[in-house]
Amino acid sequence: MQRLKDKIRNIPDFPEPGIQFKDITPLVKDPATLRLAVHQLMFPFLGEHITAVAGMEARGFIFGSLVAWDLGVGFVPLRKPGKLPHDVESASYELEYGSNTLEIHKDALTRADRVLLIDDLLATGGTAAASCELVQKTGADIVGCAFVIELDDLGGRERLSDYRLHSLIHY
Ligand code: AMP
């Protein structure tokens, strides 16, 4: 995983003072580390009969759609408010910086779905907890949540203790 870590750039005080922003753009620009990250994200969930991948706007779209492609299943976007055109469910939550709302199309998933949730980074877990809640509102099951990066000191893992979590890199 050092190969992945070498491609993650730390940007101090972005987007506001005190935040150490983990920039994954060098990792996704490099074909070898992009492929490695995608394979490692899905590896523990092979054989789990995943039927869909859900990913959060915006960086979850990058990794989530590639994992969906590799698993041979569809991708469900969890989007910022006002972006999805059909009937939606919404969930609001606090971020490491600021607050946010995410939405899912009500008909994006059904009770028959077994979902893998993907995002670039787990911090306080607010985004992932709200995302799990949204997926479950559709009746689908969350099989697990996978992240490229986990910030261990921010309590995300404790907050998501009901779910199977998988992170490639820890800070
Ligand atoms: P949280 O809800 O606190 O777990 O925050 C996770 C979400 O916020 C993810 O979608 C990340 O992309 C973003 N995020 C939070 N903190 C950082 C950070 N230090 N560097 C990069 N992205 C972050």
mmCIF file with all atom_site columns, C-alpha atoms and ligand atoms in Angstrom:
data_model
loop_
_atom_site.group_PDB
_atom_site.id
_atom_site.type_symbol
_atom_site.label_atom_id
_atom_site.label_alt_id
_atom_site.label_comp_id
_atom_site.label_asym_id
_atom_site.label_entity_id
_atom_site.label_seq_id
_atom_site.pdbx_PDB_ins_code
_atom_site.Cartn_x
_atom_site.Cartn_y
_atom_site.Cartn_z
_atom_site.occupancy
_atom_site.B_iso_or_equiv
_atom_site.pdbx_formal_charge
_atom_site.auth_seq_id
_atom_site.auth_comp_id
_atom_site.auth_asym_id
_atom_site.auth_atom_id
_atom_site.pdbx_PDB_model_num
ATOM   1   C CA  . MET A 1 1   ? 0.000   0.000   0.000   1.00 0.00 ? 1   MET A CA  1
ATOM   2   C CA  . GLN A 1 2   ? 3.055   2.273   0.168   1.00 0.00 ? 2   GLN A CA  1
ATOM   3   C CA  . ARG A 1 3   ? 2.704   2.614   -3.625  1.00 0.00 ? 3   ARG A CA  1
ATOM   4   C CA  . LEU A 1 4   ? -0.723  4.158   -3.097  1.00 0.00 ? 4   LEU A CA  1
ATOM   5   C CA  . LYS A 1 5   ? 0.462   6.346   -0.228  1.00 0.00 ? 5   LYS A CA  1
ATOM   6   C CA  . ASP A 1 6   ? 3.262   7.721   -2.406  1.00 0.00 ? 6   ASP A CA  1
ATOM   7   C CA  . LYS A 1 7   ? 0.608   9.045   -4.826  1.00 0.00 ? 7   LYS A CA  1
ATOM   8   C CA  . ILE A 1 8   ? -1.499  10.821  -2.208  1.00 0.00 ? 8   ILE A CA  1
ATOM   9   C CA  . ARG A 1 9   ? -0.623  14.465  -1.745  1.00 0.00 ? 9   ARG A CA  1
ATOM   10  C CA  . ASN A 1 10  ? -1.224  16.210  1.575   1.00 0.00 ? 10  ASN A CA  1
ATOM   11  C CA  . ILE A 1 11  ? -2.485  19.784  1.209   1.00 0.00 ? 11  ILE A CA  1
ATOM   12  C CA  . PRO A 1 12  ? -2.356  21.634  4.552   1.00 0.00 ? 12  PRO A CA  1
ATOM   13  C CA  . ASP A 1 13  ? -5.151  24.087  5.400   1.00 0.00 ? 13  ASP A CA  1
ATOM   14  C CA  . PHE A 1 14  ? -7.444  23.179  2.485   1.00 0.00 ? 14  PHE A CA  1
ATOM   15  C CA  . PRO A 1 15  ? -10.328 23.952  2.128   1.00 0.00 ? 15  PRO A CA  1
ATOM   16  C CA  . GLU A 1 16  ? -9.954  25.725  5.478   1.00 0.00 ? 16  GLU A CA  1
ATOM   17  C CA  . PRO A 1 17  ? -7.311  26.200  8.206   1.00 0.00 ? 17  PRO A CA  1
ATOM   18  C CA  . GLY A 1 18  ? -6.520  23.064  10.209  1.00 0.00 ? 18  GLY A CA  1
ATOM   19  C CA  . ILE A 1 19  ? -7.653  20.547  7.575   1.00 0.00 ? 19  ILE A CA  1
ATOM   20  C CA  . GLN A 1 20  ? -4.990  18.243  6.111   1.00 0.00 ? 20  GLN A CA  1
ATOM   21  C CA  . PHE A 1 21  ? -6.605  17.556  2.728   1.00 0.00 ? 21  PHE A CA  1
ATOM   22  C CA  . LYS A 1 22  ? -5.687  14.228  1.132   1.00 0.00 ? 22  LYS A CA  1
ATOM   23  C CA  . ASP A 1 23  ? -5.469  14.858  -2.605  1.00 0.00 ? 23  ASP A CA  1
ATOM   24  C CA  . ILE A 1 24  ? -6.041  11.664  -4.600  1.00 0.00 ? 24  ILE A CA  1
ATOM   25  C CA  . THR A 1 25  ? -5.632  13.256  -8.055  1.00 0.00 ? 25  THR A CA  1
ATOM   26  C CA  . PRO A 1 26  ? -1.999  12.006  -8.500  1.00 0.00 ? 26  PRO A CA  1
ATOM   27  C CA  . LEU A 1 27  ? -3.178  8.472   -7.622  1.00 0.00 ? 27  LEU A CA  1
ATOM   28  C CA  . VAL A 1 28  ? -6.019  8.458   -10.163 1.00 0.00 ? 28  VAL A CA  1
ATOM   29  C CA  . LYS A 1 29  ? -3.815  10.036  -12.853 1.00 0.00 ? 29  LYS A CA  1
ATOM   30  C CA  . ASP A 1 30  ? -1.370  7.117   -12.644 1.00 0.00 ? 30  ASP A CA  1
ATOM   31  C CA  . PRO A 1 31  ? -2.748  4.003   -14.415 1.00 0.00 ? 31  PRO A CA  1
ATOM   32  C CA  . ALA A 1 32  ? -0.903  1.485   -12.205 1.00 0.00 ? 32  ALA A CA  1
ATOM   33  C CA  . THR A 1 33  ? -1.970  2.967   -8.871  1.00 0.00 ? 33  THR A CA  1
ATOM   34  C CA  . LEU A 1 34  ? -5.522  3.597   -10.121 1.00 0.00 ? 34  LEU A CA  1
ATOM   35  C CA  . ARG A 1 35  ? -5.841  -0.068  -11.101 1.00 0.00 ? 35  ARG A CA  1
ATOM   36  C CA  . LEU A 1 36  ? -4.245  -1.222  -7.837  1.00 0.00 ? 36  LEU A CA  1
ATOM   37  C CA  . ALA A 1 37  ? -6.621  0.895   -5.755  1.00 0.00 ? 37  ALA A CA  1
ATOM   38  C CA  . VAL A 1 38  ? -9.710  -0.344  -7.635  1.00 0.00 ? 38  VAL A CA  1
ATOM   39  C CA  . HIS A 1 39  ? -8.693  -4.000  -7.274  1.00 0.00 ? 39  HIS A CA  1
ATOM   40  C CA  . GLN A 1 40  ? -7.814  -3.656  -3.600  1.00 0.00 ? 40  GLN A CA  1
ATOM   41  C CA  . LEU A 1 41  ? -11.114 -1.875  -2.846  1.00 0.00 ? 41  LEU A CA  1
ATOM   42  C CA  . MET A 1 42  ? -13.212 -4.745  -4.198  1.00 0.00 ? 42  MET A CA  1
ATOM   43  C CA  . PHE A 1 43  ? -10.967 -7.689  -3.234  1.00 0.00 ? 43  PHE A CA  1
ATOM   44  C CA  . PRO A 1 44  ? -12.582 -8.569  0.159   1.00 0.00 ? 44  PRO A CA  1
ATOM   45  C CA  . PHE A 1 45  ? -16.044 -8.471  -1.420  1.00 0.00 ? 45  PHE A CA  1
ATOM   46  C CA  . LEU A 1 46  ? -15.461 -10.880 -4.308  1.00 0.00 ? 46  LEU A CA  1
ATOM   47  C CA  . GLY A 1 47  ? -17.815 -13.828 -3.737  1.00 0.00 ? 47  GLY A CA  1
ATOM   48  C CA  . GLU A 1 48  ? -20.240 -11.668 -1.718  1.00 0.00 ? 48  GLU A CA  1
ATOM   49  C CA  . HIS A 1 49  ? -22.771 -11.509 -4.572  1.00 0.00 ? 49  HIS A CA  1
ATOM   50  C CA  . ILE A 1 50  ? -22.661 -7.719  -4.803  1.00 0.00 ? 50  ILE A CA  1
ATOM   51  C CA  . THR A 1 51  ? -25.430 -6.540  -7.159  1.00 0.00 ? 51  THR A CA  1
ATOM   52  C CA  . ALA A 1 52  ? -24.656 -2.791  -7.194  1.00 0.00 ? 52  ALA A CA  1
ATOM   53  C CA  . VAL A 1 53  ? -22.010 -0.269  -6.155  1.00 0.00 ? 53  VAL A CA  1
ATOM   54  C CA  . ALA A 1 54  ? -23.070 3.054   -4.646  1.00 0.00 ? 54  ALA A CA  1
ATOM   55  C CA  . GLY A 1 55  ? -20.664 6.023   -4.575  1.00 0.00 ? 55  GLY A CA  1
ATOM   56  C CA  . MET A 1 56  ? -20.813 9.501   -3.118  1.00 0.00 ? 56  MET A CA  1
ATOM   57  C CA  . GLU A 1 57  ? -20.354 12.685  -5.122  1.00 0.00 ? 57  GLU A CA  1
ATOM   58  C CA  . ALA A 1 58  ? -17.791 13.463  -6.236  1.00 0.00 ? 58  ALA A CA  1
ATOM   59  C CA  . ARG A 1 59  ? -14.673 11.386  -5.586  1.00 0.00 ? 59  ARG A CA  1
ATOM   60  C CA  . GLY A 1 60  ? -16.745 8.294   -4.785  1.00 0.00 ? 60  GLY A CA  1
ATOM   61  C CA  . PHE A 1 61  ? -17.899 8.399   -8.411  1.00 0.00 ? 61  PHE A CA  1
ATOM   62  C CA  . ILE A 1 62  ? -14.342 7.849   -9.666  1.00 0.00 ? 62  ILE A CA  1
ATOM   63  C CA  . PHE A 1 63  ? -13.558 4.752   -7.605  1.00 0.00 ? 63  PHE A CA  1
ATOM   64  C CA  . GLY A 1 64  ? -17.152 3.498   -7.348  1.00 0.00 ? 64  GLY A CA  1
ATOM   65  C CA  . SER A 1 65  ? -17.839 3.355   -11.060 1.00 0.00 ? 65  SER A CA  1
ATOM   66  C CA  . LEU A 1 66  ? -14.539 1.592   -11.750 1.00 0.00 ? 66  LEU A CA  1
ATOM   67  C CA  . VAL A 1 67  ? -15.272 -1.006  -9.050  1.00 0.00 ? 67  VAL A CA  1
ATOM   68  C CA  . ALA A 1 68  ? -18.787 -1.472  -10.484 1.00 0.00 ? 68  ALA A CA  1
ATOM   69  C CA  . TRP A 1 69  ? -17.299 -1.965  -13.947 1.00 0.00 ? 69  TRP A CA  1
ATOM   70  C CA  . ASP A 1 70  ? -14.820 -4.551  -12.682 1.00 0.00 ? 70  ASP A CA  1
ATOM   71  C CA  . LEU A 1 71  ? -17.482 -6.416  -10.670 1.00 0.00 ? 71  LEU A CA  1
ATOM   72  C CA  . GLY A 1 72  ? -19.809 -6.364  -13.675 1.00 0.00 ? 72  GLY A CA  1
ATOM   73  C CA  . VAL A 1 73  ? -22.610 -4.600  -11.783 1.00 0.00 ? 73  VAL A CA  1
ATOM   74  C CA  . GLY A 1 74  ? -24.283 -1.195  -12.042 1.00 0.00 ? 74  GLY A CA  1
ATOM   75  C CA  . PHE A 1 75  ? -23.376 2.051   -10.295 1.00 0.00 ? 75  PHE A CA  1
ATOM   76  C CA  . VAL A 1 76  ? -25.743 4.165   -8.180  1.00 0.00 ? 76  VAL A CA  1
ATOM   77  C CA  . PRO A 1 77  ? -24.737 7.811   -7.618  1.00 0.00 ? 77  PRO A CA  1
ATOM   78  C CA  . LEU A 1 78  ? -25.420 9.473   -4.260  1.00 0.00 ? 78  LEU A CA  1
ATOM   79  C CA  . ARG A 1 79  ? -25.613 13.116  -5.232  1.00 0.00 ? 79  ARG A CA  1
ATOM   80  C CA  . LYS A 1 80  ? -25.633 16.608  -3.751  1.00 0.00 ? 80  LYS A CA  1
ATOM   81  C CA  . PRO A 1 81  ? -29.119 18.167  -3.406  1.00 0.00 ? 81  PRO A CA  1
ATOM   82  C CA  . GLY A 1 82  ? -31.019 19.203  -6.500  1.00 0.00 ? 82  GLY A CA  1
ATOM   83  C CA  . LYS A 1 83  ? -28.963 17.148  -8.963  1.00 0.00 ? 83  LYS A CA  1
ATOM   84  C CA  . LEU A 1 84  ? -31.067 13.987  -9.286  1.00 0.00 ? 84  LEU A CA  1
ATOM   85  C CA  . PRO A 1 85  ? -34.103 14.594  -11.497 1.00 0.00 ? 85  PRO A CA  1
ATOM   86  C CA  . HIS A 1 86  ? -36.498 11.856  -10.305 1.00 0.00 ? 86  HIS A CA  1
ATOM   87  C CA  . ASP A 1 87  ? -38.069 11.118  -6.862  1.00 0.00 ? 87  ASP A CA  1
ATOM   88  C CA  . VAL A 1 88  ? -35.379 11.136  -4.151  1.00 0.00 ? 88  VAL A CA  1
ATOM   89  C CA  . GLU A 1 89  ? -34.649 10.232  -0.541  1.00 0.00 ? 89  GLU A CA  1
ATOM   90  C CA  . SER A 1 90  ? -32.397 12.720  1.327   1.00 0.00 ? 90  SER A CA  1
ATOM   91  C CA  . ALA A 1 91  ? -30.066 12.567  4.324   1.00 0.00 ? 91  ALA A CA  1
ATOM   92  C CA  . SER A 1 92  ? -28.136 15.440  5.965   1.00 0.00 ? 92  SER A CA  1
ATOM   93  C CA  . TYR A 1 93  ? -24.981 15.139  8.062   1.00 0.00 ? 93  TYR A CA  1
ATOM   94  C CA  . GLU A 1 94  ? -21.962 17.020  9.481   1.00 0.00 ? 94  GLU A CA  1
ATOM   95  C CA  . LEU A 1 95  ? -18.562 16.882  7.744   1.00 0.00 ? 95  LEU A CA  1
ATOM   96  C CA  . GLU A 1 96  ? -15.016 17.229  9.111   1.00 0.00 ? 96  GLU A CA  1
ATOM   97  C CA  . TYR A 1 97  ? -15.517 20.694  7.597   1.00 0.00 ? 97  TYR A CA  1
ATOM   98  C CA  . GLY A 1 98  ? -19.066 22.055  7.126   1.00 0.00 ? 98  GLY A CA  1
ATOM   99  C CA  . SER A 1 99  ? -22.284 20.105  6.541   1.00 0.00 ? 99  SER A CA  1
ATOM   100 C CA  . ASN A 1 100 ? -23.835 18.404  3.559   1.00 0.00 ? 100 ASN A CA  1
ATOM   101 C CA  . THR A 1 101 ? -26.893 16.619  2.196   1.00 0.00 ? 101 THR A CA  1
ATOM   102 C CA  . LEU A 1 102 ? -26.932 13.618  -0.116  1.00 0.00 ? 102 LEU A CA  1
ATOM   103 C CA  . GLU A 1 103 ? -29.764 12.211  -2.211  1.00 0.00 ? 103 GLU A CA  1
ATOM   104 C CA  . ILE A 1 104 ? -30.538 8.904   -3.919  1.00 0.00 ? 104 ILE A CA  1
ATOM   105 C CA  . HIS A 1 105 ? -33.198 8.073   -6.481  1.00 0.00 ? 105 HIS A CA  1
ATOM   106 C CA  . LYS A 1 106 ? -35.923 6.131   -4.647  1.00 0.00 ? 106 LYS A CA  1
ATOM   107 C CA  . ASP A 1 107 ? -36.071 3.563   -7.438  1.00 0.00 ? 107 ASP A CA  1
ATOM   108 C CA  . ALA A 1 108 ? -32.279 3.156   -7.832  1.00 0.00 ? 108 ALA A CA  1
ATOM   109 C CA  . LEU A 1 109 ? -32.183 -0.034  -5.737  1.00 0.00 ? 109 LEU A CA  1
ATOM   110 C CA  . THR A 1 110 ? -34.596 -2.657  -4.418  1.00 0.00 ? 110 THR A CA  1
ATOM   111 C CA  . ARG A 1 111 ? -34.805 -5.195  -1.572  1.00 0.00 ? 111 ARG A CA  1
ATOM   112 C CA  . ALA A 1 112 ? -33.042 -7.675  -3.816  1.00 0.00 ? 112 ALA A CA  1
ATOM   113 C CA  . ASP A 1 113 ? -29.865 -5.558  -3.978  1.00 0.00 ? 113 ASP A CA  1
ATOM   114 C CA  . ARG A 1 114 ? -26.626 -6.247  -2.111  1.00 0.00 ? 114 ARG A CA  1
ATOM   115 C CA  . VAL A 1 115 ? -24.658 -3.019  -2.189  1.00 0.00 ? 115 VAL A CA  1
ATOM   116 C CA  . LEU A 1 116 ? -20.988 -2.147  -1.826  1.00 0.00 ? 116 LEU A CA  1
ATOM   117 C CA  . LEU A 1 117 ? -20.536 1.504   -0.844  1.00 0.00 ? 117 LEU A CA  1
ATOM   118 C CA  . ILE A 1 118 ? -17.358 3.235   -2.073  1.00 0.00 ? 118 ILE A CA  1
ATOM   119 C CA  . ASP A 1 119 ? -15.771 6.586   -1.236  1.00 0.00 ? 119 ASP A CA  1
ATOM   120 C CA  . ASP A 1 120 ? -12.258 8.015   -1.394  1.00 0.00 ? 120 ASP A CA  1
ATOM   121 C CA  . LEU A 1 121 ? -11.917 8.809   2.295   1.00 0.00 ? 121 LEU A CA  1
ATOM   122 C CA  . LEU A 1 122 ? -13.439 7.977   5.697   1.00 0.00 ? 122 LEU A CA  1
ATOM   123 C CA  . ALA A 1 123 ? -13.062 10.818  8.215   1.00 0.00 ? 123 ALA A CA  1
ATOM   124 C CA  . THR A 1 124 ? -15.812 11.317  10.844  1.00 0.00 ? 124 THR A CA  1
ATOM   125 C CA  . GLY A 1 125 ? -18.043 8.804   9.059   1.00 0.00 ? 125 GLY A CA  1
ATOM   126 C CA  . GLY A 1 126 ? -20.925 11.261  8.627   1.00 0.00 ? 126 GLY A CA  1
ATOM   127 C CA  . THR A 1 127 ? -20.945 10.936  4.845   1.00 0.00 ? 127 THR A CA  1
ATOM   128 C CA  . ALA A 1 128 ? -20.782 7.152   4.907   1.00 0.00 ? 128 ALA A CA  1
ATOM   129 C CA  . ALA A 1 129 ? -23.409 6.820   7.670   1.00 0.00 ? 129 ALA A CA  1
ATOM   130 C CA  . ALA A 1 130 ? -25.829 9.041   5.718   1.00 0.00 ? 130 ALA A CA  1
ATOM   131 C CA  . SER A 1 131 ? -25.060 7.074   2.550   1.00 0.00 ? 131 SER A CA  1
ATOM   132 C CA  . CYS A 1 132 ? -25.768 3.738   4.257   1.00 0.00 ? 132 CYS A CA  1
ATOM   133 C CA  . GLU A 1 133 ? -29.024 5.195   5.556   1.00 0.00 ? 133 GLU A CA  1
ATOM   134 C CA  . LEU A 1 134 ? -30.010 6.304   2.034   1.00 0.00 ? 134 LEU A CA  1
ATOM   135 C CA  . VAL A 1 135 ? -29.212 2.912   0.511   1.00 0.00 ? 135 VAL A CA  1
ATOM   136 C CA  . GLN A 1 136 ? -31.209 1.157   3.247   1.00 0.00 ? 136 GLN A CA  1
ATOM   137 C CA  . LYS A 1 137 ? -34.200 3.462   2.656   1.00 0.00 ? 137 LYS A CA  1
ATOM   138 C CA  . THR A 1 138 ? -34.530 1.828   -0.764  1.00 0.00 ? 138 THR A CA  1
ATOM   139 C CA  . GLY A 1 139 ? -34.789 -1.595  0.937   1.00 0.00 ? 139 GLY A CA  1
ATOM   140 C CA  . ALA A 1 140 ? -31.339 -2.745  -0.250  1.00 0.00 ? 140 ALA A CA  1
ATOM   141 C CA  . ASP A 1 141 ? -28.703 -4.337  2.015   1.00 0.00 ? 141 ASP A CA  1
ATOM   142 C CA  . ILE A 1 142 ? -25.253 -2.844  2.629   1.00 0.00 ? 142 ILE A CA  1
ATOM   143 C CA  . VAL A 1 143 ? -22.690 -5.637  2.322   1.00 0.00 ? 143 VAL A CA  1
ATOM   144 C CA  . GLY A 1 144 ? -19.778 -3.341  3.153   1.00 0.00 ? 144 GLY A CA  1
ATOM   145 C CA  . CYS A 1 145 ? -18.102 0.031   2.745   1.00 0.00 ? 145 CYS A CA  1
ATOM   146 C CA  . ALA A 1 146 ? -14.680 0.465   1.137   1.00 0.00 ? 146 ALA A CA  1
ATOM   147 C CA  . PHE A 1 147 ? -12.416 3.525   1.256   1.00 0.00 ? 147 PHE A CA  1
ATOM   148 C CA  . VAL A 1 148 ? -9.040  4.330   -0.242  1.00 0.00 ? 148 VAL A CA  1
ATOM   149 C CA  . ILE A 1 149 ? -8.070  6.367   2.854   1.00 0.00 ? 149 ILE A CA  1
ATOM   150 C CA  . GLU A 1 150 ? -9.145  6.243   6.505   1.00 0.00 ? 150 GLU A CA  1
ATOM   151 C CA  . LEU A 1 151 ? -8.257  9.008   8.985   1.00 0.00 ? 151 LEU A CA  1
ATOM   152 C CA  . ASP A 1 152 ? -8.057  6.850   12.099  1.00 0.00 ? 152 ASP A CA  1
ATOM   153 C CA  . ASP A 1 153 ? -8.380  9.574   14.743  1.00 0.00 ? 153 ASP A CA  1
ATOM   154 C CA  . LEU A 1 154 ? -11.720 10.973  13.565  1.00 0.00 ? 154 LEU A CA  1
ATOM   155 C CA  . GLY A 1 155 ? -13.967 8.172   14.809  1.00 0.00 ? 155 GLY A CA  1
ATOM   156 C CA  . GLY A 1 156 ? -15.487 7.043   11.509  1.00 0.00 ? 156 GLY A CA  1
ATOM   157 C CA  . ARG A 1 157 ? -14.911 3.360   12.241  1.00 0.00 ? 157 ARG A CA  1
ATOM   158 C CA  . GLU A 1 158 ? -16.751 3.553   15.598  1.00 0.00 ? 158 GLU A CA  1
ATOM   159 C CA  . ARG A 1 159 ? -19.628 5.469   14.014  1.00 0.00 ? 159 ARG A CA  1
ATOM   160 C CA  . LEU A 1 160 ? -19.987 2.779   11.331  1.00 0.00 ? 160 LEU A CA  1
ATOM   161 C CA  . SER A 1 161 ? -19.586 -0.170  13.704  1.00 0.00 ? 161 SER A CA  1
ATOM   162 C CA  . ASP A 1 162 ? -22.724 -1.824  12.267  1.00 0.00 ? 162 ASP A CA  1
ATOM   163 C CA  . TYR A 1 163 ? -21.035 -2.232  8.883   1.00 0.00 ? 163 TYR A CA  1
ATOM   164 C CA  . ARG A 1 164 ? -18.141 -4.179  7.416   1.00 0.00 ? 164 ARG A CA  1
ATOM   165 C CA  . LEU A 1 165 ? -15.431 -1.604  6.627   1.00 0.00 ? 165 LEU A CA  1
ATOM   166 C CA  . HIS A 1 166 ? -12.364 -1.904  4.405   1.00 0.00 ? 166 HIS A CA  1
ATOM   167 C CA  . SER A 1 167 ? -9.729  0.847   4.022   1.00 0.00 ? 167 SER A CA  1
ATOM   168 C CA  . LEU A 1 168 ? -6.552  0.630   1.958   1.00 0.00 ? 168 LEU A CA  1
ATOM   169 C CA  . ILE A 1 169 ? -4.469  3.351   3.671   1.00 0.00 ? 169 ILE A CA  1
ATOM   170 C CA  . HIS A 1 170 ? -4.542  4.689   7.202   1.00 0.00 ? 170 HIS A CA  1
ATOM   171 C CA  . TYR A 1 171 ? -3.309  8.033   8.530   1.00 0.00 ? 171 TYR A CA  1
HETATM 172 P P1  . AMP B 2 .   ? -16.653 12.334  6.767   1.00 0.00 ? 1   AMP B P1  1
HETATM 173 O O1  . AMP B 2 .   ? -18.108 12.461  6.470   1.00 0.00 ? 1   AMP B O1  1
HETATM 174 O O2  . AMP B 2 .   ? -16.217 13.229  7.887   1.00 0.00 ? 1   AMP B O2  1
HETATM 175 O O3  . AMP B 2 .   ? -16.231 10.890  6.975   1.00 0.00 ? 1   AMP B O3  1
HETATM 176 O O4  . AMP B 2 .   ? -15.860 12.905  5.506   1.00 0.00 ? 1   AMP B O4  1
HETATM 177 C C1  . AMP B 2 .   ? -15.682 12.112  4.374   1.00 0.00 ? 1   AMP B C1  1
HETATM 178 C C2  . AMP B 2 .   ? -15.958 12.874  3.117   1.00 0.00 ? 1   AMP B C2  1
HETATM 179 O O5  . AMP B 2 .   ? -15.391 14.173  3.120   1.00 0.00 ? 1   AMP B O5  1
HETATM 180 C C3  . AMP B 2 .   ? -15.375 12.146  1.933   1.00 0.00 ? 1   AMP B C3  1
HETATM 181 O O6  . AMP B 2 .   ? -16.314 12.197  0.860   1.00 0.00 ? 1   AMP B O6  1
HETATM 182 C C4  . AMP B 2 .   ? -14.103 12.900  1.627   1.00 0.00 ? 1   AMP B C4  1
HETATM 183 O O7  . AMP B 2 .   ? -13.934 13.043  0.233   1.00 0.00 ? 1   AMP B O7  1
HETATM 184 C C5  . AMP B 2 .   ? -14.236 14.249  2.301   1.00 0.00 ? 1   AMP B C5  1
HETATM 185 N N1  . AMP B 2 .   ? -13.129 14.547  3.213   1.00 0.00 ? 1   AMP B N1  1
HETATM 186 C C6  . AMP B 2 .   ? -13.213 14.713  4.558   1.00 0.00 ? 1   AMP B C6  1
HETATM 187 N N2  . AMP B 2 .   ? -12.036 15.008  5.107   1.00 0.00 ? 1   AMP B N2  1
HETATM 188 C C7  . AMP B 2 .   ? -11.148 15.006  4.091   1.00 0.00 ? 1   AMP B C7  1
HETATM 189 C C8  . AMP B 2 .   ? -9.724  15.197  4.013   1.00 0.00 ? 1   AMP B C8  1
HETATM 190 N N3  . AMP B 2 .   ? -8.985  15.462  5.102   1.00 0.00 ? 1   AMP B N3  1
HETATM 191 N N4  . AMP B 2 .   ? -9.137  15.105  2.799   1.00 0.00 ? 1   AMP B N4  1
HETATM 192 C C9  . AMP B 2 .   ? -9.870  14.837  1.701   1.00 0.00 ? 1   AMP B C9  1
HETATM 193 N N5  . AMP B 2 .   ? -11.204 14.629  1.706   1.00 0.00 ? 1   AMP B N5  1
HETATM 194 C C10 . AMP B 2 .   ? -11.847 14.709  2.885   1.00 0.00 ? 1   AMP B C10 1
#
